[in-house]
Coordinates of C-alpha atoms in Angstrom, one line a residue:
Chain S
X1 CA 23.2 24.3 -21.3
X2 CA 24.9 21.2 -19.8
X3 CA 22.7 21.5 -16.8
X4 CA 19.7 21.6 -19.0
X5 CA 20.8 18.5 -20.8
X6 CA 21.6 16.7 -17.6
X7 CA 18.1 17.6 -16.2
X8 CA 16.5 16.4 -19.4
X9 CA 18.5 13.2 -19.2
X10 CA 17.6 12.7 -15.6
X11 CA 13.9 13.2 -16.3
X12 CA 14.0 10.8 -19.2
X13 CA 15.7 8.2 -17.1
X14 CA 13.1 8.7 -14.3
X15 CA 10.3 8.4 -16.9
X16 CA 11.6 5.1 -18.3
X17 CA 12.3 3.7 -14.9
X18 CA 8.7 4.4 -13.8
X19 CA 7.4 3.0 -17.1
X20 CA 9.4 -0.2 -16.4
X21 CA 8.2 -0.4 -12.8
X22 CA 4.6 0.0 -14.1
X23 CA 5.0 -2.8 -16.6
X24 CA 6.5 -5.1 -14.0
X25 CA 3.6 -4.4 -11.7
X26 CA 1.1 -5.0 -14.5
X27 CA 2.8 -8.4 -15.2
X28 CA 2.7 -9.4 -11.6
X29 CA -1.0 -8.4 -11.3
X30 CA -1.9 -10.4 -14.4
X31 CA 0.1 -13.3 -13.1
X32 CA -1.9 -13.3 -9.9
X33 CA -5.4 -13.2 -11.6
X34 CA -5.8 -16.9 -11.4
X35 CA -5.5 -16.7 -7.6
X36 CA -8.7 -14.7 -7.5
X37 CA -10.9 -17.5 -8.7
X38 CA -11.3 -19.1 -5.2
X39 CA -11.9 -15.7 -3.6
X40 CA -14.0 -14.0 -6.1
X41 CA -15.9 -12.2 -3.4
X42 CA -12.9 -9.8 -3.2
X43 CA -13.5 -8.9 -6.8
X44 CA -17.2 -8.5 -6.2
X45 CA -16.6 -6.1 -3.3
X46 CA -14.4 -4.0 -5.5
X47 CA -16.9 -4.1 -8.4
X48 CA -19.3 -2.5 -6.0
X49 CA -16.9 0.3 -5.0
X50 CA -15.4 0.9 -8.4
X51 CA -18.4 0.2 -10.6
X52 CA -21.7 0.5 -8.8
X53 CA -20.6 3.6 -7.0
X54 CA -19.6 5.2 -10.3
X55 CA -23.0 4.4 -11.8
X56 CA -24.8 7.7 -10.8
X57 CA -22.2 10.0 -12.4
X58 CA -22.2 7.8 -15.5
X59 CA -26.0 7.7 -15.9
X60 CA -26.3 11.5 -15.3
X61 CA -23.5 12.4 -17.7
X62 CA -24.7 9.9 -20.3
X63 CA -28.2 11.5 -20.2
X64 CA -26.8 15.0 -20.7
X65 CA -24.4 14.0 -23.4
X66 CA -27.2 12.2 -25.3
X67 CA -29.5 15.3 -24.9
X68 CA -26.8 17.6 -26.2
X69 CA -26.2 15.2 -29.2
X70 CA -29.9 15.2 -29.9
X71 CA -30.1 19.0 -29.9
X72 CA -26.9 19.6 -31.9
X73 CA -27.6 16.7 -34.3
X74 CA -31.1 18.0 -35.0
X75 CA -30.0 21.6 -35.6
X76 CA -27.5 20.4 -38.2
X77 CA -29.5 17.7 -39.8
X78 CA -32.7 19.8 -40.2
X79 CA -30.8 22.1 -42.6
X80 CA -30.5 19.2 -44.9
X81 CA -33.9 17.8 -44.2
X82 CA -32.3 14.7 -42.8
X83 CA -33.6 14.9 -39.2
X84 CA -34.8 11.3 -39.5
X85 CA -31.2 10.3 -39.3
X86 CA -30.9 11.7 -35.8
X87 CA -31.0 8.1 -34.3
X88 CA -28.0 7.1 -36.4
X89 CA -26.0 10.2 -35.5
X90 CA -26.7 9.9 -31.8
X91 CA -26.2 6.1 -31.5
X92 CA -23.0 5.9 -33.7
X93 CA -21.4 8.9 -31.9
X94 CA -22.1 7.3 -28.5
X95 CA -21.3 3.7 -29.3
X96 CA -18.1 4.4 -31.3
X97 CA -16.6 7.3 -29.4
X98 CA -18.3 9.2 -26.6
X99 CA -19.4 6.1 -24.7
X100 CA -16.0 4.5 -24.2
X101 CA -14.0 7.8 -24.0
X102 CA -16.2 9.9 -21.7
X103 CA -16.8 6.9 -19.5
X104 CA -13.1 6.4 -19.2
X105 CA -12.5 10.1 -18.4
X106 CA -15.3 10.0 -15.7
X107 CA -14.0 6.7 -14.4
X108 CA -10.5 8.3 -14.0
X109 CA -12.0 11.1 -11.9
X110 CA -14.4 9.1 -9.9
X111 CA -13.0 5.6 -9.4
X112 CA -9.3 5.9 -10.5
X113 CA -8.5 8.7 -8.1
X114 CA -10.3 6.8 -5.3
X115 CA -8.3 3.7 -6.0
X116 CA -5.0 5.6 -6.0
X117 CA -5.8 7.4 -2.8
X118 CA -7.0 4.2 -1.1
X119 CA -3.9 2.2 -2.1
X120 CA -1.5 5.2 -1.4
X121 CA -3.0 5.7 2.0
X122 CA -2.7 2.0 2.8
X123 CA 0.9 2.3 1.9
X124 CA 1.4 5.5 3.9
X125 CA -0.2 3.9 7.0
X126 CA 1.9 0.7 6.7
X127 CA -1.1 -1.5 6.0
X128 CA 0.6 -2.9 2.9
X129 CA 3.9 -3.6 4.8
X130 CA 1.8 -5.0 7.6
X131 CA 0.2 -7.5 5.2
X132 CA 3.6 -8.5 3.8
X133 CA 4.7 -9.2 7.4
X134 CA 1.6 -11.3 7.9
X135 CA 2.8 -13.3 4.9
X136 CA -0.1 -11.9 2.8
X137 CA 1.0 -10.7 -0.6
X138 CA -0.5 -7.2 -1.1
X139 CA -0.4 -7.5 -4.9
X140 CA -2.7 -10.5 -4.8
X141 CA -4.9 -9.3 -1.9
X142 CA -5.2 -5.6 -2.7
X143 CA -4.1 -4.8 -6.2
X144 CA -5.2 -7.8 -8.3
X145 CA -8.9 -7.7 -7.3
X146 CA -9.1 -4.0 -7.8
X147 CA -7.5 -4.3 -11.2
X148 CA -9.9 -7.0 -12.3
X149 CA -12.9 -5.1 -10.9
X150 CA -11.9 -2.0 -12.9
X151 CA -11.4 -4.0 -16.1
X152 CA -14.8 -5.7 -15.7
X153 CA -16.7 -2.5 -14.8
X154 CA -15.5 -0.2 -17.5
X155 CA -17.3 -1.9 -20.5
X156 CA -20.4 -2.3 -18.5
X157 CA -20.3 1.4 -17.5
X158 CA -19.6 2.4 -21.1
X159 CA -22.6 0.4 -22.4
X160 CA -24.8 1.9 -19.7
X161 CA -23.5 5.4 -20.7
X162 CA -24.3 4.8 -24.4
X163 CA -27.8 3.3 -23.6
X164 CA -28.7 6.2 -21.4
X165 CA -27.3 8.6 -24.0
X166 CA -29.5 7.1 -26.7
X167 CA -32.5 7.7 -24.4
X168 CA -31.4 11.3 -23.8
X169 CA -31.2 11.9 -27.6
X170 CA -34.7 10.4 -27.9
X171 CA -36.0 12.7 -25.2
X172 CA -34.7 15.8 -26.9
X173 CA -35.1 14.7 -30.6
X174 CA -38.4 12.9 -30.5
X175 CA -40.2 14.1 -27.5
X176 CA -39.2 17.8 -27.6
X177 CA -38.3 18.5 -31.2
X178 CA -40.7 16.2 -33.0
X179 CA -38.5 13.8 -34.9
X180 CA -40.5 10.9 -36.0
X181 CA -40.2 8.1 -33.4
X182 CA -40.3 5.2 -35.8
X183 CA -37.6 6.9 -37.9
X184 CA -35.4 7.5 -34.8
X185 CA -35.4 3.8 -33.9
X186 CA -35.4 2.2 -37.3
X187 CA -32.6 4.3 -38.7
X188 CA -30.6 3.4 -35.6
X189 CA -31.4 -0.3 -36.1
X190 CA -30.5 -0.1 -39.7
X191 CA -27.1 1.6 -39.4
X192 CA -25.5 0.3 -36.2
X193 CA -23.5 -2.8 -36.9
X194 CA -22.8 -5.4 -34.3
X195 CA -19.1 -6.0 -35.2
X196 CA -18.2 -2.7 -36.8
X197 CA -19.7 -0.4 -34.1
X198 CA -20.7 -2.3 -31.0
X199 CA -17.8 -4.7 -30.8
X200 CA -15.3 -2.0 -31.7
X201 CA -16.7 0.3 -29.0
X202 CA -16.6 -2.6 -26.6
X203 CA -12.9 -3.3 -27.4
X204 CA -12.1 0.4 -26.8
X205 CA -13.8 0.3 -23.4
X206 CA -11.9 -2.8 -22.4
X207 CA -8.6 -1.3 -23.4
X208 CA -9.5 1.9 -21.5
X209 CA -10.5 -0.2 -18.6
X210 CA -7.1 -1.9 -18.5
X211 CA -5.2 1.3 -18.9
X212 CA -7.2 3.4 -16.5
X213 CA -7.2 0.8 -13.7
X214 CA -3.6 0.0 -14.3
X215 CA -2.5 3.6 -14.0
X216 CA -4.7 4.1 -10.9
X217 CA -3.4 1.0 -9.1
X218 CA 0.2 1.7 -10.1
X219 CA 0.2 5.3 -9.0
X220 CA -1.2 4.3 -5.6
X221 CA 1.3 1.5 -5.1
X222 CA 4.2 3.6 -6.3
X223 CA 3.1 6.7 -4.3
X224 CA 5.6 8.3 -1.9
X225 CA 4.0 7.3 1.4
X226 CA 3.3 10.7 2.8
X227 CA 0.1 12.9 2.5
X228 CA 1.8 15.0 -0.1
X229 CA 2.9 12.0 -2.1
X230 CA -0.6 10.5 -2.1
X231 CA -2.2 13.7 -3.2
X232 CA 0.3 14.1 -6.0
X233 CA -0.2 10.5 -7.1
X234 CA -4.0 11.1 -7.2
X235 CA -3.6 14.1 -9.5
X236 CA -1.2 12.1 -11.7
X237 CA -3.7 9.3 -12.0
X238 CA -6.4 11.6 -13.4
X239 CA -4.0 13.5 -15.7
X240 CA -2.2 10.4 -17.0
X241 CA -5.3 8.4 -17.5
X242 CA -7.0 11.2 -19.4
X243 CA -4.1 11.7 -21.7
X244 CA -3.6 8.0 -22.2
X245 CA -7.3 7.4 -23.0
X246 CA -7.5 10.3 -25.5
X247 CA -4.2 9.2 -27.2
X248 CA -5.2 5.6 -27.4
X249 CA -8.6 6.5 -28.6
X250 CA -7.1 8.1 -31.7
X251 CA -4.9 5.1 -32.3
X252 CA -7.7 2.6 -31.9
X253 CA -10.1 4.7 -34.0
X254 CA -7.5 4.8 -36.8
X255 CA -7.0 1.1 -36.6
X256 CA -10.8 0.3 -36.5
X257 CA -12.4 2.9 -38.7
X258 CA -9.4 4.3 -40.7
X259 CA -9.8 2.4 -43.9
Chain Q
X1 CA 29.3 -13.7 21.0
X2 CA 27.4 -16.9 20.8
X3 CA 28.1 -19.9 18.7
X4 CA 25.8 -19.7 15.6
X5 CA 24.6 -23.2 16.2
X6 CA 23.6 -22.5 19.7
X7 CA 19.9 -23.4 20.2
X8 CA 19.6 -20.4 22.5
X9 CA 19.7 -18.0 19.6
X10 CA 16.7 -17.5 17.5
X11 CA 18.0 -14.7 15.2
X12 CA 21.5 -13.5 14.6
X13 CA 23.1 -10.8 12.5
X14 CA 26.8 -11.0 11.5
X15 CA 28.7 -8.2 9.8
X16 CA 25.5 -6.8 8.4
X17 CA 25.8 -3.8 6.2
X18 CA 22.9 -1.8 4.8
X19 CA 22.9 1.4 2.8
X20 CA 20.2 3.5 1.2
X21 CA 21.9 5.2 -1.8
X22 CA 25.0 6.7 -0.4
X23 CA 23.8 6.8 3.2
X24 CA 25.2 4.0 5.2
X25 CA 22.7 2.9 7.8
X26 CA 24.3 -0.2 9.2
X27 CA 28.0 -0.9 8.9
X28 CA 29.0 -4.2 10.4
X29 CA 26.3 -4.9 12.9
X30 CA 26.6 -8.1 15.0
X31 CA 23.6 -9.0 17.1
X32 CA 21.9 -12.0 18.7
X33 CA 18.3 -12.4 19.7
X34 CA 18.0 -15.2 22.3
X35 CA 15.0 -17.4 22.5
X36 CA 12.4 -16.7 25.1
X37 CA 13.9 -13.3 26.0
X38 CA 12.9 -9.8 25.3
X39 CA 15.8 -8.1 23.5
X40 CA 15.6 -4.3 23.2
X41 CA 17.3 -2.4 20.4
X42 CA 17.7 1.2 21.4
X43 CA 19.3 4.2 19.9
X44 CA 18.6 7.8 18.9
X45 CA 16.0 8.6 16.3
X46 CA 17.3 8.0 12.8
X47 CA 19.7 5.2 13.6
X48 CA 17.6 2.8 11.5
X49 CA 16.0 0.8 14.3
X50 CA 12.8 0.2 12.2
X51 CA 15.0 -0.6 9.2
X52 CA 16.6 -3.3 11.3
X53 CA 13.2 -4.9 11.9
X54 CA 12.4 -4.8 8.2
X55 CA 15.8 -6.5 7.5
X56 CA 14.9 -9.2 10.1
X57 CA 11.6 -9.7 8.4
X58 CA 13.1 -9.9 4.9
X59 CA 11.4 -6.8 3.6
X60 CA 14.8 -5.3 2.9
X61 CA 18.0 -7.0 1.9
X62 CA 21.4 -6.1 3.3
X63 CA 24.3 -5.4 1.0
X64 CA 26.7 -7.6 3.1
X65 CA 26.7 -9.9 6.0
X66 CA 24.2 -12.5 7.1
X67 CA 20.8 -12.4 8.8
X68 CA 19.6 -15.7 10.2
X69 CA 16.3 -16.3 11.8
X70 CA 15.6 -19.8 13.2
X71 CA 18.5 -21.1 11.2
X72 CA 17.3 -19.7 7.8
X73 CA 19.3 -17.2 5.8
X74 CA 16.5 -14.5 5.5
X75 CA 17.9 -12.4 2.6
X76 CA 18.5 -15.5 0.4
X77 CA 15.0 -17.0 1.0
X78 CA 12.7 -17.2 -2.0
X79 CA 9.2 -15.7 -1.6
X80 CA 7.5 -18.9 -0.5
X81 CA 9.8 -20.0 2.3
X82 CA 10.1 -16.3 3.3
X83 CA 6.3 -16.1 3.7
X84 CA 6.3 -19.4 5.6
X85 CA 8.9 -17.9 7.9
X86 CA 6.9 -14.7 8.3
X87 CA 3.9 -16.6 9.4
X88 CA 6.0 -17.5 12.5
X89 CA 7.1 -13.9 13.0
X90 CA 4.6 -11.2 14.2
X91 CA 5.3 -7.6 13.8
X92 CA 3.7 -4.7 15.6
X93 CA 4.0 -1.5 13.6
X94 CA 4.3 1.9 15.2
X95 CA 1.0 3.0 13.7
X96 CA -0.6 -0.4 14.4
X97 CA -1.2 -0.8 10.6
X98 CA -4.7 -2.1 11.1
X99 CA -6.7 -2.5 8.0
X100 CA -9.0 0.5 8.1
X101 CA -11.9 -1.1 6.2
X102 CA -12.2 -4.0 8.6
X103 CA -13.6 -4.1 12.1
X104 CA -11.4 -5.0 15.1
X105 CA -12.7 -8.6 15.0
X106 CA -12.0 -8.9 11.3
X107 CA -8.6 -7.4 11.6
X108 CA -7.6 -10.1 14.1
X109 CA -9.3 -12.8 12.0
X110 CA -7.4 -11.5 8.9
X111 CA -4.3 -13.7 9.2
X112 CA -6.4 -16.7 10.2
X113 CA -8.7 -16.3 7.3
X114 CA -5.8 -15.9 4.9
X115 CA -3.7 -18.8 6.1
X116 CA -6.0 -21.3 7.6
X117 CA -9.2 -23.0 6.6
X118 CA -10.8 -23.1 10.1
X119 CA -14.6 -23.3 10.5
X120 CA -16.2 -20.0 11.4
X121 CA -17.0 -21.1 15.0
X122 CA -13.5 -22.1 15.8
X123 CA -12.2 -18.9 14.1
X124 CA -14.5 -16.9 16.3
X125 CA -13.2 -18.6 19.5
X126 CA -9.6 -18.0 18.5
X127 CA -10.2 -14.3 17.7
X128 CA -12.0 -13.8 21.0
X129 CA -9.2 -15.5 22.9
X130 CA -6.6 -13.3 21.3
X131 CA -8.7 -10.2 21.9
X132 CA -9.3 -11.3 25.5
X133 CA -5.5 -11.6 26.0
X134 CA -5.1 -7.9 25.2
X135 CA -8.3 -6.9 27.1
X136 CA -10.3 -5.8 24.1
X137 CA -12.8 -8.6 23.6
X138 CA -15.6 -6.0 24.2
X139 CA -14.3 -3.8 21.4
X140 CA -14.6 -6.4 18.7
X141 CA -17.2 -4.5 16.7
X142 CA -15.4 -1.2 16.6
X143 CA -13.7 0.1 13.5
X144 CA -10.0 1.1 13.7
X145 CA -11.0 4.8 13.3
X146 CA -12.9 4.5 16.6
X147 CA -9.9 3.3 18.6
X148 CA -7.4 5.3 20.6
X149 CA -3.7 4.9 19.7
X150 CA -3.1 2.5 22.6
X151 CA -6.1 0.4 21.8
X152 CA -5.1 0.2 18.1
X153 CA -1.7 -1.1 19.1
X154 CA -3.3 -3.7 21.4
X155 CA -5.5 -4.9 18.5
X156 CA -2.4 -5.0 16.3
X157 CA -0.8 -7.1 19.0
X158 CA -3.8 -9.5 19.1
X159 CA -3.5 -9.8 15.4
X160 CA 0.3 -10.4 15.6
X161 CA -0.2 -13.3 18.0
X162 CA -3.1 -14.7 16.0
X163 CA -1.0 -17.3 14.2
X164 CA 0.9 -18.2 17.4
X165 CA 4.3 -16.9 16.2
X166 CA 7.6 -17.8 17.6
X167 CA 8.8 -14.2 17.6
X168 CA 7.3 -10.8 17.8
X169 CA 8.9 -7.6 16.7
X170 CA 7.7 -4.3 18.2
X171 CA 8.4 -1.1 16.4
X172 CA 8.4 1.8 18.9
X173 CA 5.5 0.4 20.9
X174 CA 5.5 3.2 23.5
X175 CA 5.7 6.3 21.3
X176 CA 3.0 8.8 22.0
X177 CA 1.3 6.7 24.7
X178 CA -0.2 8.1 27.9
X179 CA 1.2 6.6 31.1
X180 CA -1.7 4.2 31.5
X181 CA -1.6 2.7 28.0
X182 CA 2.2 2.7 28.3
X183 CA 1.8 0.5 31.5
X184 CA -0.7 -1.7 29.7
X185 CA 1.6 -2.3 26.8
X186 CA 4.6 -2.9 29.0
X187 CA 2.7 -5.5 31.0
X188 CA 1.3 -7.1 27.8
X189 CA 4.7 -7.4 26.1
X190 CA 6.3 -9.0 29.2
X191 CA 3.2 -11.2 30.0
X192 CA 2.7 -12.4 26.4
X193 CA 6.4 -13.2 26.0
X194 CA 6.5 -15.3 29.1
X195 CA 3.1 -17.0 28.9
X196 CA 3.2 -17.8 25.2
X197 CA 6.9 -18.7 25.2
X198 CA 7.7 -16.0 22.6
X199 CA 10.8 -14.3 21.7
X200 CA 10.4 -10.5 21.5
X201 CA 12.4 -7.8 19.9
X202 CA 11.5 -4.3 21.0
X203 CA 12.8 -1.3 19.1
X204 CA 12.5 1.8 21.2
X205 CA 14.0 5.0 22.5
X206 CA 12.0 5.1 25.7
X207 CA 14.9 4.1 27.9
X208 CA 13.4 3.6 31.3
X209 CA 10.3 1.7 30.1
X210 CA 12.1 -0.6 27.7
X211 CA 14.9 -1.3 30.2
X212 CA 12.4 -2.3 32.8
X213 CA 11.0 -5.2 30.8
X214 CA 13.9 -6.3 28.6
X215 CA 16.4 -9.1 29.3
X216 CA 19.1 -7.8 27.0
X217 CA 19.8 -4.4 25.4
X218 CA 21.7 -3.4 22.3
X219 CA 22.5 0.3 21.8
X220 CA 22.9 1.4 18.3
X221 CA 24.5 4.5 17.0
X222 CA 25.8 5.6 13.6
X223 CA 25.3 2.1 12.1
X224 CA 27.1 0.2 14.8
X225 CA 26.4 -1.5 18.1
X226 CA 28.0 0.8 20.6
X227 CA 27.1 -1.1 23.7
X228 CA 25.2 -4.2 24.7
X229 CA 24.4 -6.1 27.9
X230 CA 21.7 -6.7 30.4
X231 CA 20.0 -3.6 31.7
X232 CA 22.1 -3.9 34.9
X233 CA 25.4 -4.3 33.0
X234 CA 24.6 -1.3 30.9
X235 CA 23.9 0.9 33.9
X236 CA 27.3 0.0 35.2
X237 CA 28.9 0.3 31.8
X238 CA 31.8 2.8 31.4
X239 CA 30.9 3.4 27.8
X240 CA 30.4 7.2 27.5
X241 CA 27.9 6.5 24.8
X242 CA 25.8 4.2 27.0
X243 CA 25.9 6.7 29.8
X244 CA 24.8 9.6 27.6
X245 CA 21.9 7.7 26.1
X246 CA 20.7 6.1 29.3
X247 CA 20.7 9.5 31.1
X248 CA 19.6 11.6 28.2
X249 CA 22.5 14.0 28.4
X250 CA 22.2 16.7 25.7
X251 CA 25.9 16.6 24.8
X252 CA 28.5 13.8 24.8
X253 CA 29.6 11.3 22.1
X254 CA 26.4 12.3 20.3
X255 CA 27.2 16.0 19.9
X256 CA 24.6 18.7 20.5
X257 CA 25.7 20.5 17.3
X258 CA 25.0 19.3 13.8
X259 CA 28.4 19.3 12.0
X260 CA 29.1 22.9 10.9
X261 CA 32.0 25.1 9.9
X262 CA 33.7 27.2 12.5
X263 CA 31.2 29.4 14.3
X264 CA 33.3 32.6 14.2
X265 CA 34.2 32.2 10.6
X266 CA 30.6 31.5 9.8
X267 CA 29.5 34.7 11.5
X268 CA 32.2 36.9 9.8
X269 CA 31.3 35.6 6.4
X270 CA 28.6 38.2 6.3
X271 CA 25.9 38.2 3.6
X272 CA 28.1 36.6 1.0
X273 CA 27.4 33.0 2.0
X274 CA 24.2 31.4 3.1

């Protein structure tokens, strides 16, 4: 019993210690963002590897999610004779929820794990120590540009996801199932609000971008510098990001739409 | 021991104590690195030789004692002056620590790009000069993954001398090298030290090779300096420890057996104890 309590206490202490280290790292990354202005090419390189290389998986998933929404939405709406509202259903679901959330989950799997593995391996192969000894701060040179690139990429990827999803819904609903094309677009136009829906979805994706990239960068930097340590850190990135994104999504949704 | 104000000493450690958790790695180490010389720090694996280099470079802080490099108290330096000092200290990691996403050329150019504002043509000349010094000017386009271990260390050496440091620290430069690259590295360390007026610190347990190029040797064991002197002095030394280490005897002051309970009792304990 005492052992159990001791173990519980030890784990809680470890958890809070890591949480503290994570926040300190986030602060020092944010503190160093100003230094990226004169060397923005570092951020652009990272936007390529974090954002552009994630584009394919985002587009393909967005298309399929939109197609499924079109099909499911149609099947339910047609019972009520309301299939003209398909555009509204597809676009609101994507813009408010699935766009930011699914993008963040895919981002964790594609870009987050790659970031963790890259930084963890740089640590394991002494590249980060090497930089420190060359008087180059690894947080400003390696972590800060990757963080900013992730935060900038996520809302863009989420908007692309939603846009492609709307097209997927159109392909299934209008082209295959025969919903009126004018109704699909005009209902969408009439019901999607710029602040209520688009801006709130955008805020969500920015928050997810910060959280997902922060976790990925921290796990890499904090990884035990061995091959086992790096592989564990990579797994943790995906698991923690997914949980954080889903939990935060509920909180944000409650704050934004819970009136 | 030398006077701390003596200009002949570039780095000095006094009463330095360092522990990781409960494990004491250094307990009262006194050590001098003299300018213009190659100082070797030798000892069995696990004596914290690499840790010593990290302490010299300010990556770790000792719990007690002083570490001075070029008159500056390294553990007390704030980040900015510490980084200024590090620009004048090169370090060669055991793995080379080359940046894997940059070519050989860009790796050597890295510290120059980070710390100077040189025009591209001058930067190119400098990088080629450094690469020529280690004999790898022709390999400038290769990526680190295409290099052998010895070549990677030579590139790392070119990178370490890119900013014309006053001191270079070598972490196990000979480990895992074939005789030819070992010879190349030995020649480079000695040659660069003398021609560039450097001060070198070589951490190693390759006795014969290191002794051949070093001017002064410190032998470390169990957190202390157990013997020091020029290679000739150490060979003549009566210290049992120095003799065991230099000759590679399996038993001596460093015992063959890891500490264990009495052998007979242990065997008779049967299956009850593990």
